[in-house]
Coordinates of C-alpha atoms and ligand atoms in Angstrom, one line a residue:
M1 CA 64.9 242.6 -98.5
L2 CA 67.7 240.8 -100.3
N3 CA 68.9 238.4 -97.6
L4 CA 71.2 235.4 -98.1
D5 CA 71.8 234.7 -94.5
G6 CA 72.4 231.0 -93.9
K7 CA 72.9 230.2 -97.6
N8 CA 76.0 228.4 -98.8
A9 CA 77.3 229.6 -102.1
L10 CA 79.9 228.1 -104.4
V11 CA 81.5 230.7 -106.6
T12 CA 83.6 229.5 -109.6
G13 CA 85.6 231.7 -112.0
I14 CA 87.5 234.2 -109.9
A15 CA 90.9 234.9 -111.5
N16 CA 91.6 238.4 -110.3
N17 CA 89.9 241.6 -109.1
R18 CA 88.5 242.3 -112.6
S19 CA 86.7 239.0 -112.7
I20 CA 82.9 239.1 -112.9
A21 CA 82.9 236.3 -110.4
W22 CA 84.7 238.6 -108.0
G23 CA 81.9 241.2 -108.3
I24 CA 79.4 238.4 -107.7
A25 CA 81.3 237.0 -104.7
Q26 CA 81.4 240.4 -103.0
Q27 CA 77.6 240.9 -103.4
L28 CA 76.8 237.4 -102.2
H29 CA 79.0 238.0 -99.2
A30 CA 77.4 241.4 -98.5
A31 CA 74.0 239.7 -98.6
G32 CA 75.1 237.3 -95.9
A33 CA 76.0 234.1 -97.8
D34 CA 78.7 231.8 -96.7
L35 CA 81.2 231.4 -99.6
G36 CA 83.0 228.5 -101.1
V37 CA 85.5 229.7 -103.8
T38 CA 87.2 227.6 -106.5
Y39 CA 90.3 228.6 -108.5
L40 CA 91.9 227.2 -111.6
P41 CA 95.1 225.4 -110.4
D42 CA 98.3 225.9 -112.3
D43 CA 101.8 224.3 -111.9
K44 CA 103.3 227.2 -110.1
G45 CA 100.4 227.8 -107.7
R46 CA 100.0 231.4 -108.9
F47 CA 96.2 231.4 -109.1
E48 CA 95.9 229.7 -105.7
K49 CA 98.0 232.5 -104.1
K50 CA 96.5 235.4 -106.0
V51 CA 92.9 234.4 -105.7
G52 CA 93.4 233.2 -102.1
E53 CA 94.7 236.7 -101.1
L54 CA 92.0 238.4 -103.0
V55 CA 89.1 236.5 -101.4
E56 CA 90.5 236.5 -97.8
P57 CA 88.5 239.5 -96.7
L58 CA 85.3 237.6 -97.6
N59 CA 86.3 234.7 -95.2
P60 CA 85.3 231.9 -97.5
S61 CA 84.7 228.6 -95.6
L62 CA 86.0 226.6 -98.6
F63 CA 88.8 227.4 -101.0
L64 CA 89.3 224.6 -103.5
P65 CA 91.1 223.9 -106.8
C66 CA 88.8 223.1 -109.7
N67 CA 89.7 222.6 -113.3
V68 CA 86.4 221.6 -114.9
Q69 CA 88.3 219.5 -117.4
D70 CA 89.5 217.3 -114.5
D71 CA 86.5 215.1 -113.3
S72 CA 88.4 214.1 -110.1
Q73 CA 88.7 217.8 -109.0
V74 CA 85.1 218.5 -109.7
E75 CA 84.1 215.4 -107.7
A76 CA 86.4 216.5 -104.8
V77 CA 84.7 219.9 -104.7
F78 CA 81.2 218.4 -104.2
K79 CA 82.5 215.8 -101.7
T80 CA 84.1 218.6 -99.6
I81 CA 80.8 220.6 -99.8
E82 CA 78.9 217.5 -98.6
D83 CA 81.4 216.8 -95.8
K84 CA 81.8 220.4 -94.6
W85 CA 78.4 222.1 -95.4
G86 CA 76.0 219.2 -95.9
K87 CA 74.0 221.3 -98.3
L88 CA 74.5 223.8 -101.1
D89 CA 72.1 226.6 -101.9
I90 CA 73.8 228.6 -104.6
L91 CA 76.1 227.7 -107.5
I92 CA 77.7 230.5 -109.6
H93 CA 79.1 229.2 -112.9
C94 CA 81.3 232.1 -114.1
L95 CA 84.0 230.5 -116.4
A96 CA 84.8 230.1 -120.0
F97 CA 87.7 229.4 -122.3
A98 CA 88.6 229.4 -126.0
D99 CA 92.0 229.5 -127.7
K100 CA 92.9 233.1 -128.5
D101 CA 93.4 232.2 -132.1
D102 CA 89.8 231.2 -132.3
L103 CA 88.6 234.6 -131.0
S104 CA 89.5 236.6 -134.1
G105 CA 89.4 236.2 -137.9
D106 CA 87.2 233.8 -139.8
F107 CA 85.0 231.7 -137.6
S108 CA 85.2 228.8 -140.2
N109 CA 88.9 228.4 -139.4
V110 CA 88.2 227.0 -136.0
S111 CA 89.7 223.5 -135.5
R112 CA 87.8 220.5 -134.2
E113 CA 90.1 220.6 -131.2
G114 CA 89.5 224.3 -130.5
F115 CA 85.8 223.9 -131.0
T116 CA 85.6 221.0 -128.6
R117 CA 87.7 222.6 -125.9
A118 CA 85.7 225.8 -126.0
L119 CA 82.4 223.9 -125.8
D120 CA 83.7 221.6 -123.1
I121 CA 85.0 224.2 -120.7
S122 CA 82.5 226.9 -121.4
A123 CA 79.2 225.0 -121.8
Y124 CA 79.4 221.4 -120.7
S125 CA 80.9 222.5 -117.4
L126 CA 77.6 224.0 -116.4
V127 CA 75.9 220.6 -116.8
Q128 CA 78.7 219.0 -115.0
L129 CA 78.6 221.4 -112.0
A130 CA 74.8 221.4 -111.9
A131 CA 74.8 217.6 -111.7
G132 CA 77.2 217.8 -108.8
A133 CA 75.1 220.4 -107.0
K134 CA 71.7 218.8 -107.6
P135 CA 71.9 216.2 -104.8
L136 CA 73.2 218.8 -102.4
M137 CA 70.3 221.2 -103.1
G138 CA 67.6 219.1 -101.4
E139 CA 66.1 222.3 -99.9
G140 CA 66.0 223.9 -103.3
G141 CA 68.6 226.2 -104.8
S142 CA 69.7 228.7 -107.4
I143 CA 72.2 228.2 -110.2
V144 CA 73.4 231.2 -112.2
T145 CA 75.7 231.3 -115.2
L146 CA 77.2 234.1 -117.3
T147 CA 76.6 234.5 -121.0
Y148 CA 76.9 237.1 -123.7
L149 CA 74.9 238.5 -126.6
G150 CA 77.3 236.8 -129.0
G151 CA 75.4 233.6 -128.1
V152 CA 72.3 234.9 -130.0
R153 CA 73.7 237.4 -132.5
V154 CA 76.8 237.5 -134.6
I155 CA 79.4 239.6 -132.9
P156 CA 82.7 240.2 -134.7
N157 CA 85.5 237.9 -133.4
Y158 CA 83.4 236.3 -130.7
N159 CA 83.3 233.3 -133.1
V160 CA 83.5 229.9 -131.3
M161 CA 82.6 231.4 -128.0
G162 CA 79.3 232.4 -129.5
I163 CA 78.5 228.8 -130.3
A164 CA 79.5 227.9 -126.7
K165 CA 77.2 230.6 -125.3
A166 CA 74.3 229.4 -127.4
A167 CA 74.8 225.9 -126.0
L168 CA 75.2 227.3 -122.5
E169 CA 71.9 229.2 -122.8
M170 CA 70.1 226.1 -123.9
N171 CA 71.7 224.2 -121.0
V172 CA 70.1 226.8 -118.8
R173 CA 66.6 225.9 -120.2
Y174 CA 67.1 222.1 -120.0
L175 CA 68.5 222.2 -116.5
A176 CA 65.7 224.6 -115.4
G177 CA 63.2 222.1 -116.9
E178 CA 64.7 219.2 -115.1
M179 CA 65.4 220.7 -111.8
G180 CA 62.4 223.0 -111.3
P181 CA 60.3 220.3 -109.7
L182 CA 63.1 220.0 -107.1
G183 CA 62.9 223.7 -106.3
I184 CA 66.2 224.4 -108.1
R185 CA 66.1 227.5 -110.3
V186 CA 68.6 227.9 -113.1
N187 CA 69.2 231.3 -114.9
G188 CA 71.8 233.1 -116.9
I189 CA 72.9 236.7 -116.9
S190 CA 73.9 238.1 -120.2
A191 CA 76.4 240.8 -119.3
G192 CA 77.6 243.6 -121.5
P193 CA 81.3 243.7 -122.3
I194 CA 83.6 244.3 -119.4
R195 CA 87.4 244.4 -119.5
T196 CA 88.6 241.1 -117.9
L197 CA 91.3 238.5 -118.5
A198 CA 88.9 236.4 -120.5
S199 CA 87.5 239.3 -122.6
S200 CA 90.9 240.6 -123.4
A201 CA 91.4 237.5 -125.6
V202 CA 88.5 238.5 -127.8
G203 CA 89.7 240.5 -130.8
G204 CA 88.6 244.2 -130.8
I205 CA 87.0 244.1 -127.3
L206 CA 87.9 247.7 -126.6
D207 CA 86.2 248.8 -129.8
M208 CA 83.1 246.8 -128.6
I209 CA 83.2 248.6 -125.3
H210 CA 83.4 252.0 -127.0
H211 CA 80.5 251.0 -129.3
V212 CA 78.4 250.1 -126.2
E213 CA 79.3 253.5 -124.6
E214 CA 78.0 255.3 -127.7
I215 CA 74.9 253.1 -128.5
A216 CA 73.5 251.6 -125.3
P217 CA 70.5 253.5 -123.8
L218 CA 72.5 254.1 -120.6
R219 CA 75.5 255.3 -122.7
R220 CA 78.0 253.3 -120.6
T221 CA 79.1 249.7 -120.0
V222 CA 78.2 247.8 -116.9
T223 CA 80.4 247.0 -113.9
Q224 CA 81.2 243.7 -112.2
Q225 CA 79.2 245.0 -109.1
E226 CA 76.1 245.5 -111.2
V227 CA 76.3 242.0 -112.5
G228 CA 77.0 240.9 -108.9
N229 CA 73.8 242.6 -107.7
T230 CA 71.8 240.9 -110.3
A231 CA 73.3 237.5 -109.4
A232 CA 72.5 238.1 -105.7
F233 CA 68.9 239.0 -106.7
L234 CA 68.6 235.8 -108.8
C235 CA 69.9 233.7 -105.9
S236 CA 67.5 235.3 -103.4
D237 CA 63.9 234.6 -102.5
L238 CA 63.0 237.9 -104.4
A239 CA 63.5 235.9 -107.6
S240 CA 61.6 232.8 -106.4
G241 CA 59.4 232.8 -109.5
I242 CA 62.2 233.2 -112.0
T243 CA 63.8 230.2 -113.7
G244 CA 65.1 229.2 -117.2
Q245 CA 65.7 232.9 -118.1
I246 CA 68.5 234.9 -119.6
L247 CA 68.5 238.3 -117.9
Y248 CA 70.4 241.1 -119.8
V249 CA 72.6 243.3 -117.7
D250 CA 74.0 245.3 -120.5
S251 CA 72.9 249.0 -120.1
G252 CA 70.1 248.1 -122.5
Y253 CA 72.4 247.6 -125.5
C254 CA 70.6 244.5 -126.8
I255 CA 67.4 246.4 -127.6
M256 CA 69.0 248.7 -130.1
G257 CA 68.7 248.2 -133.8
M258 CA 72.0 249.9 -134.7
Ligands
LIG301 P1 87.9 236.0 -116.1 O1 89.1 235.7 -117.0 O2 88.0 236.9 -114.9 O3 87.1 234.7 -115.7 C1 87.2 233.5 -116.5 C2 87.4 232.4 -115.5 O4 87.3 231.1 -116.2 C3 88.8 232.5 -114.9 O5 88.7 232.6 -113.5 C4 89.5 231.2 -115.2 O6 90.3 230.7 -114.2 C5 88.2 230.3 -115.5 N1 88.5 229.1 -116.2 C6 89.1 229.0 -117.5 N2 89.2 227.7 -117.8 C7 88.8 227.0 -116.8 C8 88.8 225.6 -116.4 N3 89.2 224.7 -117.3 N4 88.3 225.2 -115.2 C9 87.9 226.1 -114.3 N5 87.9 227.4 -114.5 C10 88.4 227.8 -115.7 O7 86.8 236.7 -117.2 P2 85.3 237.1 -117.0 O8 85.0 238.0 -118.1 O9 85.0 237.5 -115.6 O10 84.5 235.7 -117.4 C11 83.6 235.1 -116.5 C12 82.3 234.7 -117.3 O11 81.6 235.8 -117.8 C13 82.7 233.9 -118.6 O12 81.7 232.9 -118.8 C14 82.5 234.9 -119.7 O13 82.3 234.4 -120.9 C15 81.3 235.7 -119.1 N6 81.1 237.0 -119.7 C16 82.1 237.9 -119.8 C17 81.8 239.2 -120.3 C18 82.9 240.2 -120.4 O14 82.8 241.1 -121.2 N7 84.0 240.1 -119.6 C19 80.6 239.4 -120.9 C20 79.6 238.5 -120.8 C21 79.8 237.2 -120.2

């Protein structure tokens, strides 16, 4: 049985009730995990309020600001986990960012700045958070990140985010190689397209969703809850032999040749 009783889980990337991280947080909570939730702070405190209200029913033990571009905030998150929990069992990395202008048109138009920002926030951040989690996962642990088919195939408009996802997926393998001897498993979920704040920045996302509904073997897109179920599985002992993998949760779309 899928049981996460007694597990401490840090969930990043909840922006609203459409976020994939929200689907994951709900499933981890349902399986018995104690949650720590981070939010991206902004000047007016809007995300803090909105995300705080959303996650309240899940009774998170920790609710912390974390902009992955701010090293001091990342350090403070892990210091708080050390002080309050003493150990971490699960890390959910569910965040990404690229400038909207870099998510349509010609890929070759991407600026050095836009390229660097997308790779920093969307790919380096996994390495950064995994490094913070590692010393707290003395009893072993599970790290899960979110990726997309655009990291291995050319998807119209996904552009620089595809490069970031390719780096992210390789991060999964290198981190799994390094941390496996410590009992820490690192995996990625490649989710099919879902309407969220982040995906709405990608040009033609609705066309992509309709295409999946027509072509994918299951003839539909996936839900945040389905991705959440897979994340909970990967974080549980049921997946104790799985590491370094990218698991597709995409209604089977990636197997199709048209
Ligand atoms: P979302 O907009 O709900 O989540 C993206 C999150 O990234 C937000 O919570 C945002 O606050 C966070 N974020 C952005 N910049 C940050 C920073 N500097 N520091 C900390 N957090 C930051 O959208 P989502 O679709 O749920 O995206 C979650 C993950 O799932 C992303 O990695 C995305 O690429 C991936 N994914 C999404 C889809 C999809 O179709 N929606 C498909 C496959 C993979």
